[in-house]
Coordinates of C-alpha atoms and ligand atoms in Angstrom, one line a residue:
Chain A
X10 CA 0.0 0.0 0.0
X11 CA 1.4 3.4 -0.9
X12 CA 1.4 6.2 1.7
X13 CA -1.5 7.9 -0.1
X14 CA -3.6 4.8 0.0
X15 CA -2.8 4.4 3.7
X16 CA -3.8 7.9 4.3
X17 CA -7.0 7.4 2.3
X18 CA -7.9 4.3 4.1
X19 CA -7.3 5.9 7.5
X20 CA -9.3 8.9 6.6
X21 CA -11.9 6.8 5.0
X22 CA -11.6 8.7 1.7
X23 CA -12.3 6.8 -1.5
X24 CA -13.9 3.9 0.4
X25 CA -16.7 2.2 -1.3
X26 CA -20.0 3.5 0.1
X27 CA -21.6 0.7 1.9
X28 CA -24.7 -0.6 0.2
X29 CA -28.0 0.3 1.8
X30 CA -29.2 -2.3 4.2
X31 CA -30.1 -5.1 1.9
X32 CA -33.6 -6.5 2.1
X33 CA -32.2 -9.9 1.0
X34 CA -30.2 -12.6 2.7
X35 CA -27.2 -14.3 1.1
X36 CA -27.1 -18.1 1.2
X37 CA -24.0 -19.2 3.1
X38 CA -23.4 -22.1 0.8
X39 CA -24.4 -21.1 -2.8
X40 CA -24.3 -17.3 -2.2
X41 CA -27.7 -16.9 -3.8
X42 CA -29.5 -13.7 -2.8
X43 CA -32.8 -14.6 -1.2
X44 CA -35.7 -12.5 0.0
X45 CA -36.3 -13.0 3.7
X46 CA -40.0 -13.7 3.2
X47 CA -39.4 -16.4 0.6
X48 CA -36.8 -17.9 2.8
X49 CA -39.0 -18.0 5.9
X50 CA -41.8 -19.5 3.8
X51 CA -39.4 -22.2 2.8
X52 CA -38.7 -22.9 6.5
X53 CA -35.3 -21.1 6.2
X54 CA -34.0 -23.6 3.7
X55 CA -32.3 -22.2 0.6
X56 CA -34.6 -23.0 -2.3
X57 CA -31.6 -23.3 -4.6
X58 CA -29.1 -25.5 -2.8
X59 CA -31.1 -26.8 0.2
X60 CA -28.8 -25.2 2.8
X61 CA -30.5 -25.3 6.2
X62 CA -30.2 -21.9 7.9
X63 CA -29.8 -21.8 11.6
X64 CA -33.2 -20.6 13.0
X65 CA -34.3 -19.2 16.2
X66 CA -36.2 -21.2 18.8
X67 CA -39.6 -19.7 18.3
X68 CA -39.5 -20.1 14.6
X69 CA -38.6 -23.7 15.1
X70 CA -41.5 -24.3 17.5
X71 CA -43.8 -22.7 14.8
X72 CA -42.5 -25.1 12.2
X73 CA -42.9 -28.3 14.3
X74 CA -46.0 -27.9 16.4
X75 CA -49.7 -27.6 15.6
X76 CA -50.4 -23.9 15.2
X77 CA -51.4 -22.3 18.5
X78 CA -50.7 -25.4 20.5
X79 CA -47.5 -24.2 22.2
X80 CA -47.6 -23.3 25.9
X81 CA -44.3 -22.1 27.2
X82 CA -42.9 -23.2 30.6
X83 CA -40.2 -22.0 32.9
X84 CA -39.7 -18.8 30.9
X85 CA -38.5 -16.9 34.0
X86 CA -35.5 -19.0 34.9
X87 CA -32.4 -17.0 34.7
X88 CA -28.7 -17.5 35.6
X89 CA -27.3 -15.8 38.6
X90 CA -23.7 -16.3 37.9
X91 CA -22.7 -18.8 40.6
X92 CA -18.9 -18.3 40.1
X93 CA -19.0 -14.5 39.6
X94 CA -17.2 -15.3 36.4
X95 CA -15.2 -12.7 34.5
X96 CA -13.0 -13.2 31.4
X97 CA -12.5 -10.3 29.1
X98 CA -16.1 -9.5 29.9
X99 CA -18.2 -10.2 32.9
X100 CA -20.5 -13.2 32.6
X101 CA -23.3 -10.9 34.0
X102 CA -22.8 -8.5 31.1
X103 CA -22.7 -11.2 28.6
X104 CA -26.0 -12.4 30.0
X105 CA -27.5 -8.9 29.8
X106 CA -26.5 -8.5 26.2
X107 CA -27.8 -12.0 25.3
X108 CA -31.1 -11.4 27.0
X109 CA -31.6 -8.1 25.2
X110 CA -30.8 -9.6 21.8
X111 CA -32.9 -12.8 22.2
X112 CA -36.6 -13.7 22.5
X113 CA -35.8 -16.0 25.5
X114 CA -34.0 -15.4 28.8
X115 CA -31.5 -18.2 28.4
X116 CA -30.3 -20.5 25.6
X117 CA -33.4 -22.7 25.5
X118 CA -37.2 -22.4 24.9
X119 CA -39.3 -25.1 26.6
X120 CA -43.0 -25.9 26.6
X121 CA -45.9 -28.2 25.9
X122 CA -47.6 -28.6 22.5
X123 CA -49.1 -31.0 20.0
X124 CA -47.8 -32.6 16.9
X125 CA -50.8 -34.1 15.1
X126 CA -52.6 -36.1 17.8
X127 CA -49.5 -36.3 20.0
X128 CA -48.9 -34.3 23.2
X129 CA -45.2 -33.5 23.5
X130 CA -42.9 -31.7 25.8
X131 CA -40.4 -29.8 23.6
X132 CA -37.1 -28.0 24.3
X133 CA -35.5 -26.0 21.5
X134 CA -32.1 -24.4 21.8
X135 CA -31.6 -20.8 21.0
X136 CA -28.2 -20.6 19.5
X137 CA -27.9 -16.9 19.4
X138 CA -28.0 -16.9 23.2
X139 CA -24.3 -17.4 24.0
X140 CA -23.9 -20.1 21.3
X141 CA -26.7 -22.2 22.8
X142 CA -24.4 -23.1 25.6
X143 CA -25.7 -25.1 28.5
X144 CA -25.5 -23.8 32.0
X145 CA -27.7 -24.3 35.0
X146 CA -30.8 -22.8 33.5
X147 CA -30.7 -24.9 30.3
X148 CA -30.1 -28.1 32.4
X149 CA -32.9 -27.2 34.8
X150 CA -35.4 -26.3 32.1
X151 CA -34.7 -29.6 30.2
X152 CA -34.9 -31.6 33.4
X153 CA -38.3 -30.0 34.3
X154 CA -39.5 -30.7 30.8
X155 CA -38.6 -34.3 31.2
X156 CA -40.3 -34.5 34.6
X157 CA -43.4 -32.9 33.0
X158 CA -43.3 -35.5 30.3
X159 CA -43.3 -38.3 32.9
X160 CA -46.1 -36.7 34.9
X161 CA -48.3 -36.0 31.9
X162 CA -47.3 -39.1 29.9
X163 CA -46.1 -36.9 27.0
X164 CA -43.4 -37.7 24.5
X165 CA -40.2 -35.7 24.8
X166 CA -38.5 -33.8 22.0
X167 CA -35.3 -31.9 22.1
X168 CA -34.1 -29.8 19.2
X169 CA -30.3 -29.4 19.8
X170 CA -28.3 -26.5 18.6
X171 CA -25.4 -25.8 20.9
X172 CA -21.7 -25.5 21.1
X173 CA -21.7 -27.4 24.5
X174 CA -21.3 -26.5 28.1
X175 CA -21.2 -22.9 29.3
X176 CA -17.7 -22.4 30.6
X177 CA -18.7 -19.4 32.7
X178 CA -20.6 -21.7 35.0
X179 CA -17.7 -24.0 35.4
X180 CA -18.4 -27.3 37.1
X181 CA -22.1 -26.5 37.3
X182 CA -22.5 -26.6 33.6
X183 CA -20.7 -30.0 33.5
X184 CA -23.1 -31.3 36.1
X185 CA -26.1 -30.5 33.9
X186 CA -25.1 -33.4 31.8
X187 CA -25.5 -35.7 34.7
X188 CA -28.8 -34.1 35.8
X189 CA -30.5 -34.3 32.4
X190 CA -29.2 -37.9 31.7
X191 CA -30.5 -39.0 35.0
X192 CA -33.9 -37.5 34.3
X193 CA -33.9 -39.2 30.9
X194 CA -33.3 -42.5 32.6
X195 CA -36.6 -42.1 34.5
X196 CA -38.3 -41.2 31.3
X197 CA -37.0 -44.3 29.7
X198 CA -38.1 -46.4 32.6
X199 CA -41.6 -45.0 32.0
X200 CA -41.4 -46.2 28.4
X201 CA -42.1 -42.7 27.1
X202 CA -40.6 -41.8 23.7
X203 CA -37.8 -39.3 23.4
X204 CA -36.8 -38.1 20.0
X205 CA -33.6 -36.1 19.7
X206 CA -33.1 -33.8 16.8
X207 CA -29.5 -32.7 16.0
X208 CA -29.2 -29.4 14.1
X209 CA -26.2 -27.3 13.3
X210 CA -24.2 -27.4 15.5
X211 CA -24.5 -30.0 18.2
X212 CA -21.2 -30.5 20.0
X213 CA -19.5 -30.8 23.4
X214 CA -21.4 -31.5 26.6
X215 CA -24.8 -31.3 24.9
X216 CA -23.7 -33.9 22.3
X217 CA -22.2 -36.1 25.1
X218 CA -25.5 -36.2 27.1
X219 CA -29.1 -35.9 26.1
X220 CA -28.5 -35.3 22.4
X221 CA -27.2 -38.8 22.0
X222 CA -29.7 -40.5 24.3
X223 CA -32.7 -40.2 22.0
X224 CA -34.7 -43.4 21.4
X225 CA -34.7 -42.1 17.9
X226 CA -32.0 -39.6 16.8
X227 CA -32.7 -37.5 13.7
X228 CA -30.4 -34.9 12.2
X229 CA -30.9 -32.1 9.7
X230 CA -28.8 -32.4 6.5
X231 CA -25.3 -30.9 6.7
X232 CA -25.4 -30.2 10.4
X233 CA -22.1 -30.3 12.3
X234 CA -22.4 -32.9 15.1
X235 CA -19.6 -34.2 17.3
X236 CA -17.9 -34.4 20.7
X237 CA -14.8 -32.4 20.1
X238 CA -14.5 -29.2 18.1
X239 CA -12.7 -29.4 14.8
X240 CA -10.0 -27.0 15.9
X241 CA -9.2 -29.1 19.0
X242 CA -9.0 -32.3 17.0
X243 CA -6.7 -30.7 14.4
X244 CA -4.4 -29.4 17.2
X245 CA -4.4 -32.8 18.9
X246 CA -3.7 -35.0 15.9
X247 CA -1.8 -32.3 13.9
X248 CA -3.7 -33.3 10.7
X249 CA -6.3 -31.7 8.5
X250 CA -9.7 -33.3 8.9
X251 CA -11.3 -35.1 6.0
X252 CA -14.0 -33.5 3.9
X253 CA -17.5 -34.0 5.4
X254 CA -16.1 -35.0 8.8
X255 CA -18.6 -34.6 11.7
X256 CA -21.6 -33.9 9.3
X257 CA -25.0 -35.5 9.8
X258 CA -24.3 -37.7 6.8
X259 CA -21.0 -38.8 8.2
X260 CA -22.7 -39.8 11.4
X261 CA -25.4 -41.7 9.6
X262 CA -22.7 -43.6 7.7
X263 CA -20.9 -44.5 11.0
X264 CA -24.1 -45.8 12.6
X265 CA -24.5 -43.0 15.1
X266 CA -27.9 -41.6 14.1
X267 CA -31.1 -43.0 12.7
X268 CA -31.9 -40.6 9.9
X269 CA -31.0 -37.4 8.2
X270 CA -34.3 -35.6 7.7
X271 CA -34.9 -32.5 5.5
X272 CA -36.4 -29.7 7.4
X273 CA -39.5 -29.8 5.1
X274 CA -40.2 -33.4 6.3
X275 CA -39.3 -32.9 9.9
X276 CA -42.7 -32.3 11.4
X277 CA -44.3 -35.1 9.4
X278 CA -41.5 -37.4 10.4
X279 CA -41.9 -36.6 14.1
X280 CA -45.6 -37.4 13.8
X281 CA -44.8 -40.6 12.0
X282 CA -42.3 -41.8 14.6
X283 CA -44.6 -40.9 17.5
X284 CA -47.5 -42.8 15.8
X285 CA -45.3 -45.8 15.4
X286 CA -43.8 -45.7 19.0
X287 CA -47.2 -45.0 20.6
X288 CA -49.0 -47.5 18.4
X289 CA -51.6 -45.1 17.1
X290 CA -52.9 -44.8 13.5
X291 CA -50.6 -43.3 11.0
X292 CA -52.1 -40.1 9.7
X293 CA -50.8 -37.4 7.5
X294 CA -50.6 -34.0 9.1
X295 CA -52.7 -31.1 7.9
X296 CA -50.3 -28.1 7.7
Chain B
X1 CA 14.3 -37.8 37.5
X2 CA 12.0 -36.2 40.0
X3 CA 10.2 -33.2 38.5
X4 CA 10.4 -30.3 40.9
X5 CA 7.6 -27.7 40.5
X6 CA 8.5 -24.0 40.9
X7 CA 6.8 -23.6 44.2
X8 CA 8.4 -26.8 45.6
X9 CA 12.0 -25.5 45.2
X10 CA 12.4 -24.2 48.7
X11 CA 11.0 -27.4 50.1
X12 CA 13.6 -29.4 48.1
X13 CA 16.3 -27.0 49.2
X14 CA 15.6 -27.6 52.9
X15 CA 15.5 -31.3 52.3
X16 CA 18.9 -31.2 50.6
X17 CA 20.3 -29.3 53.6
X18 CA 18.9 -31.9 55.9
X19 CA 20.4 -34.7 53.8
X20 CA 23.9 -33.0 53.9
X21 CA 23.8 -32.5 57.6
X22 CA 22.7 -36.1 58.2
X23 CA 25.7 -37.4 56.2
X24 CA 27.9 -35.0 58.2
X25 CA 26.6 -36.3 61.4
X26 CA 27.5 -39.8 60.3
X27 CA 31.0 -38.7 59.7
X28 CA 31.4 -36.9 63.0
X29 CA 29.5 -39.0 65.5
X30 CA 28.2 -37.4 68.7
X31 CA 28.2 -33.8 67.5
X32 CA 25.3 -32.4 69.4
X33 CA 25.0 -29.2 67.4
X34 CA 24.4 -31.0 64.1
X35 CA 21.6 -33.1 65.6
X36 CA 20.0 -30.0 67.0
X37 CA 20.4 -28.3 63.6
X38 CA 18.8 -31.2 61.8
X39 CA 15.8 -31.1 64.2
X40 CA 15.4 -27.4 63.5
X41 CA 15.5 -27.9 59.8
X42 CA 13.0 -30.7 59.9
X43 CA 10.6 -28.5 61.8
X44 CA 11.3 -25.7 59.2
X45 CA 10.6 -28.3 56.4
X46 CA 7.2 -29.2 57.9
X47 CA 6.2 -25.6 58.2
X48 CA 7.4 -24.8 54.7
X49 CA 5.4 -27.7 53.2
X50 CA 2.4 -26.7 55.1
X51 CA 2.6 -23.1 54.0
X52 CA 3.2 -23.9 50.4
X53 CA 0.6 -26.6 50.0
X54 CA -2.1 -24.9 52.0
X55 CA -1.8 -21.8 49.8
X56 CA -1.7 -23.4 46.3
X57 CA -3.5 -21.4 43.6
X58 CA -5.8 -23.1 41.1
X59 CA -3.0 -23.3 38.5
X60 CA -0.5 -24.6 41.0
X61 CA -3.0 -27.3 42.0
X62 CA -3.4 -28.2 38.3
X63 CA 0.4 -28.8 38.2
X64 CA 0.3 -30.9 41.3
X65 CA -2.7 -32.9 39.9
X66 CA -0.8 -33.5 36.7
X67 CA 2.6 -34.2 38.4
X68 CA 4.3 -37.1 36.5
X69 CA 5.1 -38.8 39.8
X70 CA 1.6 -38.6 41.2
X71 CA 0.1 -42.0 42.1
X72 CA -2.2 -43.3 39.3
X73 CA -5.1 -45.8 39.5
X74 CA -2.8 -48.9 39.3
X75 CA -0.7 -47.5 42.2
X76 CA -3.8 -47.1 44.4
X77 CA -5.0 -50.5 43.4
X78 CA -1.7 -52.1 44.5
X79 CA -1.9 -50.5 47.9
X80 CA -5.6 -50.7 48.6
X81 CA -6.9 -54.0 47.2
X82 CA -6.1 -57.6 47.2
X83 CA -6.5 -60.0 44.3
X84 CA -7.1 -57.4 41.6
X85 CA -7.5 -59.0 38.3
X86 CA -7.8 -56.7 35.3
X87 CA -10.7 -57.4 32.9
X88 CA -10.3 -56.3 29.3
X89 CA -12.2 -55.0 26.4
X90 CA -15.6 -53.4 25.6
X91 CA -16.9 -56.5 23.7
X92 CA -17.6 -54.2 20.7
X93 CA -14.2 -54.4 19.1
X94 CA -12.5 -52.0 21.4
X95 CA -9.7 -52.4 23.9
X96 CA -9.7 -49.1 25.7
X97 CA -6.4 -49.0 27.5
X98 CA -6.9 -45.5 29.0
X99 CA -9.5 -47.0 31.4
X100 CA -8.8 -50.1 33.5
X101 CA -11.0 -52.2 35.6
X102 CA -11.6 -55.4 37.4
X103 CA -12.8 -57.1 40.6
X104 CA -10.7 -57.0 43.8
X105 CA -11.1 -57.4 47.6
X106 CA -11.2 -54.4 49.9
X107 CA -11.3 -55.5 53.5
X108 CA -13.4 -58.7 53.2
X109 CA -15.6 -57.2 50.5
X110 CA -15.6 -57.7 46.7
X111 CA -15.5 -54.5 44.8
X112 CA -15.4 -53.5 41.1
X113 CA -12.7 -50.9 40.7
X114 CA -12.6 -48.8 37.5
X115 CA -10.2 -46.0 36.8
X116 CA -8.5 -43.9 34.2
X117 CA -4.9 -44.9 33.8
X118 CA -2.1 -42.6 32.7
X119 CA 1.3 -43.9 31.7
X120 CA 4.4 -43.6 33.8
X121 CA 7.2 -43.9 31.1
X122 CA 6.9 -42.6 27.6
X123 CA 6.0 -46.0 26.1
X124 CA 3.3 -46.5 28.7
X125 CA 2.1 -42.9 28.3
X126 CA 1.6 -43.6 24.6
X127 CA -0.1 -46.9 25.2
X128 CA -2.5 -45.3 27.7
X129 CA -3.0 -42.3 25.4
X130 CA -2.1 -40.0 28.3
X131 CA -5.2 -41.0 30.1
X132 CA -7.5 -39.7 27.3
X133 CA -9.9 -42.5 26.5
X134 CA -11.5 -43.6 23.3
X135 CA -15.1 -44.6 23.3
X136 CA -13.9 -48.2 24.0
X137 CA -12.6 -47.2 27.4
X138 CA -16.0 -45.8 28.5
X139 CA -17.9 -48.7 27.0
X140 CA -15.6 -51.1 28.9
X141 CA -16.3 -49.2 32.1
X142 CA -20.0 -49.5 31.3
X143 CA -19.7 -53.2 30.8
X144 CA -17.9 -53.6 34.0
X145 CA -20.4 -51.6 36.0
X146 CA -23.2 -53.7 34.7
X147 CA -21.2 -56.8 35.5
X148 CA -20.8 -55.6 39.1
X149 CA -24.5 -54.8 39.3
X150 CA -25.4 -58.3 38.2
X151 CA -23.4 -59.8 41.2
X152 CA -24.5 -57.0 43.6
X153 CA -21.0 -55.8 44.0
X154 CA -20.2 -52.1 44.7
X155 CA -18.3 -50.0 42.2
X156 CA -15.5 -47.6 43.0
X157 CA -14.2 -45.3 40.2
X158 CA -10.9 -43.4 40.2
X159 CA -10.9 -40.4 38.0
X160 CA -7.7 -39.1 36.5
X161 CA -7.9 -37.8 32.9
X162 CA -7.2 -34.7 30.9
X163 CA -10.5 -35.4 29.1
X164 CA -12.0 -37.7 26.5
X165 CA -9.8 -38.2 23.5
X166 CA -10.5 -35.7 20.7
X167 CA -9.6 -37.6 17.5
X168 CA -11.0 -38.8 14.2
X169 CA -11.5 -42.4 15.2
X170 CA -13.0 -41.3 18.5
X171 CA -15.6 -39.3 16.7
X172 CA -16.3 -42.1 14.2
X173 CA -16.9 -44.6 17.0
X174 CA -19.3 -42.2 18.8
X175 CA -17.4 -40.5 21.7
X176 CA -20.5 -38.5 22.5
X177 CA -22.8 -41.5 22.6
X178 CA -20.3 -43.5 24.8
X179 CA -20.2 -40.8 27.4
X180 CA -23.9 -40.0 27.3
X181 CA -24.8 -43.7 27.7
X182 CA -22.6 -44.0 30.7
X183 CA -24.3 -41.1 32.4
X184 CA -27.7 -42.7 31.8
X185 CA -26.6 -46.1 33.0
X186 CA -24.9 -44.8 36.1
X187 CA -28.1 -43.1 37.0
X188 CA -29.8 -46.5 36.9
X189 CA -27.1 -48.5 38.7
X190 CA -28.5 -50.7 41.5
X191 CA -25.3 -51.0 43.5
X192 CA -23.3 -48.4 45.4
X193 CA -21.1 -46.2 43.2
X194 CA -18.3 -44.1 44.7
X195 CA -16.3 -41.8 42.5
X196 CA -13.0 -40.3 43.6
X197 CA -11.1 -37.7 41.6
X198 CA -7.5 -38.6 42.3
X199 CA -5.8 -36.2 39.9
X200 CA -7.3 -34.5 36.9
X201 CA -11.0 -34.4 36.5
X202 CA -11.2 -33.4 32.8
X203 CA -14.7 -32.6 31.8
X204 CA -17.0 -35.1 30.1
X205 CA -14.3 -37.7 30.1
X206 CA -14.2 -37.6 33.9
X207 CA -17.9 -37.4 34.4
X208 CA -18.3 -40.5 32.2
X209 CA -17.3 -42.6 35.2
X210 CA -18.1 -40.0 37.9
X211 CA -21.8 -40.2 38.8
X212 CA -21.3 -41.7 42.3
X213 CA -23.6 -41.8 45.2
X214 CA -20.6 -40.2 46.8
X215 CA -18.2 -38.0 44.9
X216 CA -14.9 -37.2 46.6
X217 CA -11.7 -35.4 45.6
X218 CA -8.1 -35.7 46.8
X219 CA -6.9 -32.5 48.4
X220 CA -4.9 -31.3 45.4
X221 CA -7.0 -32.8 42.6
X222 CA -8.9 -30.6 40.2
X223 CA -12.3 -31.1 38.4
X224 CA -13.5 -28.8 35.7
X225 CA -15.7 -28.4 32.7
X226 CA -12.6 -27.4 30.6
X227 CA -8.9 -27.3 31.1
X228 CA -7.4 -23.9 32.1
X229 CA -5.5 -23.9 28.8
X230 CA -8.7 -24.5 26.8
X231 CA -10.6 -21.9 28.7
X232 CA -7.8 -19.3 28.3
X233 CA -7.6 -19.8 24.6
X234 CA -11.4 -19.7 24.1
X235 CA -12.5 -17.0 26.5
X236 CA -9.4 -14.8 26.7
X237 CA -8.1 -15.7 23.2
X238 CA -4.7 -15.8 25.0
X239 CA -2.8 -19.0 26.0
X240 CA -1.0 -17.0 28.7
X241 CA -4.1 -16.5 30.7
X242 CA -4.1 -20.0 32.2
X243 CA -3.5 -18.8 35.7
X244 CA -6.4 -16.5 35.6
X245 CA -8.6 -19.1 33.9
X246 CA -7.7 -21.7 36.5
X247 CA -8.8 -19.4 39.2
X248 CA -12.0 -18.3 37.5
X249 CA -13.1 -21.9 36.8
X250 CA -13.2 -22.7 40.6
X251 CA -11.8 -26.1 39.9
X252 CA -10.0 -27.1 43.2
X253 CA -11.4 -29.6 45.6
X254 CA -11.8 -26.8 48.1
X255 CA -13.9 -24.7 45.6
X256 CA -16.1 -27.7 44.7
X257 CA -16.7 -28.6 48.3
X258 CA -17.7 -25.1 49.0
X259 CA -20.2 -25.2 46.1
X260 CA -21.5 -28.5 47.4
X261 CA -20.6 -30.3 44.2
X262 CA -18.5 -32.9 46.0
X263 CA -19.1 -34.7 49.3
X264 CA -15.7 -34.5 50.9
X265 CA -12.0 -34.0 50.5
X266 CA -9.5 -36.7 51.1
X267 CA -6.3 -35.4 52.6
X268 CA -3.0 -36.0 50.9
X269 CA 0.4 -36.5 52.6
X270 CA 2.1 -33.2 53.4
X271 CA 3.7 -32.0 50.2
X272 CA 1.3 -33.8 47.9
X273 CA 0.5 -37.4 47.0
X274 CA 3.4 -37.6 44.6
X275 CA 5.8 -37.4 47.6
X276 CA 4.4 -40.6 49.2
X277 CA 2.2 -43.0 47.3
X278 CA 1.7 -45.4 50.1
X279 CA 0.6 -42.8 52.6
X280 CA -1.7 -41.3 49.9
X281 CA -3.3 -44.7 49.5
X282 CA -3.8 -45.2 53.2
X283 CA -5.5 -41.8 53.5
X284 CA -7.8 -42.8 50.6
X285 CA -8.6 -46.1 52.2
X286 CA -9.6 -44.4 55.4
X287 CA -11.9 -42.1 53.5
X288 CA -13.4 -44.8 51.4
X289 CA -14.3 -47.4 54.1
X290 CA -17.0 -45.5 56.0
X291 CA -18.8 -44.5 52.8
X292 CA -18.7 -48.1 51.5
X293 CA -20.1 -49.4 54.8
X294 CA -22.8 -46.8 54.8
X295 CA -23.9 -47.4 51.2
X296 CA -23.8 -51.2 51.6
X297 CA -26.8 -50.8 54.0
X298 CA -29.0 -49.3 51.3
X299 CA -31.3 -51.2 48.9
X300 CA -31.2 -50.6 45.2
X301 CA -34.2 -48.2 45.1
X302 CA -32.6 -46.1 47.9
X303 CA -29.3 -46.0 46.1
X304 CA -30.8 -44.9 42.8
X305 CA -33.0 -42.3 44.5
X306 CA -30.2 -40.9 46.4
X307 CA -28.0 -40.6 43.4
X308 CA -30.7 -39.1 41.3
X309 CA -31.5 -36.4 44.0
X310 CA -27.9 -35.6 44.4
X311 CA -27.4 -34.7 40.7
X312 CA -30.9 -33.3 40.4
X313 CA -30.0 -30.6 42.9
X314 CA -26.9 -29.4 41.1
X315 CA -27.2 -26.0 39.4
X316 CA -27.7 -22.4 40.4
X317 CA -30.4 -20.2 39.0
X318 CA -33.1 -17.8 39.9
X319 CA -36.8 -17.5 39.0
X320 CA -37.8 -14.0 38.0
X321 CA -41.1 -12.6 39.0
X322 CA -44.0 -12.4 36.6
Ligands
ZN21 ZN1 -28.1 -21.9 -1.2

């Protein structure tokens, strides 16, 4: 860069004028420009290349449950920072920002609803809330949902979308793996179905507990799913990872999940599995 | 060679002084002053050890917990149990050498003992994969827990791992599923389960054999959701922040007891377990016995219920109004 270019760039002269806020979204995979309304109508799947966009928890609930059937539970559970954790930011401040920017008060939305004829307890991760990380609130809300499922004899559904444990809650976040798995053991003893849905991404402590304890485990196409993060594995083995490693399709090939299901089929597939597991008539869903 | 940690230097220095004086006293017999001097130094040594080891920071404890001379599972087995016979394999094509297990006698009672195993020399370290288990290790642990359950034999697990192995083959064979399955099965186990963190309690790989009716930690052991190094690199984006990260994570036995995540702390010999394996084992034995006796009185439903309630109560949150 010549001195004049440096000067220009410092002063902001000759910079390209930023385009006005676009009213379209770019597909992360095929770079197609998409209108948000079209995208949402297509359940946030790229109509051109089938890329599944990450979606927020309320949108997900709308896609999976019978319209108007969702009743939210435990919406008021919030973290109170047990370790008074501070890295480059205070955990308290991170929570504040996340609460302001999200439609839920922690990284998960839980409630009761219906899929076709089936009553379900459903928990959906909110990735934008601190990477969908699991701390005490997430663990408690999932555990309560499982307990409700046992009491009400409902099926259990968890839509996973999380980077894993929330480091800012230290050992407490690790212990949520034990707590939720223990609750799932009770659910299992009661012969109530639990379907786990893996979406992009499902890793770490979430992956190594309830996400992989589903009676049936489904995954969205292309989702990254695994125990260790890619960077950690590369640093450990000092090798590049193969193409397609830790994708839903990779997991299917290695016998780790039951099905890869397109988002368009997901609601119908849940209804289908629940009908088979609960021995009720197979019926197509009305949209 | 004995690895000496930075904060142990003064302790070793005093020990060397004592050793020199002792050899002097052998040369010049009956020199009262030397004997007196030795006694003074021995007292100084005790105080020094106490001062240093009572005031260890999170990062210093991490170093003690990872000390290459620290007793490992097989060392404790040798001192604590009789008739230990190692049982191998997960029965699904995996060997899993980072986790070991088998039946043994403790007092007059049969026990199933399962633990992470790190290697002592380089060859052994590689064989044990530095205590980082593949799914096979966890599945072997699961198999052995169920085997113990079948014969109504209590299970004791010794935890000492940097974490579950992050590798291509580990992912292909379902590392997540292996850990998750263990958590669910431990919740259902009909026999007493006691888990003791003897060194490093590294995240999911530690918890995978750690859902005891009682969870205890050795005095200088650590137990954390992530290593201080990992935490520093992710949250601070700076590898040099390990000391700060170790403190922030509250990963020492003392922190975890205060937060009621563990049931009790097992004392170590003064100066750390690495200074005296046998003494460390005796202290562990003393701590283990009453808990085993107590749990042996409980029936399967009580054991499951107690374990469930214990983990059900872990977590800190608030419920906002309205
Ligand atoms: Zn596209």
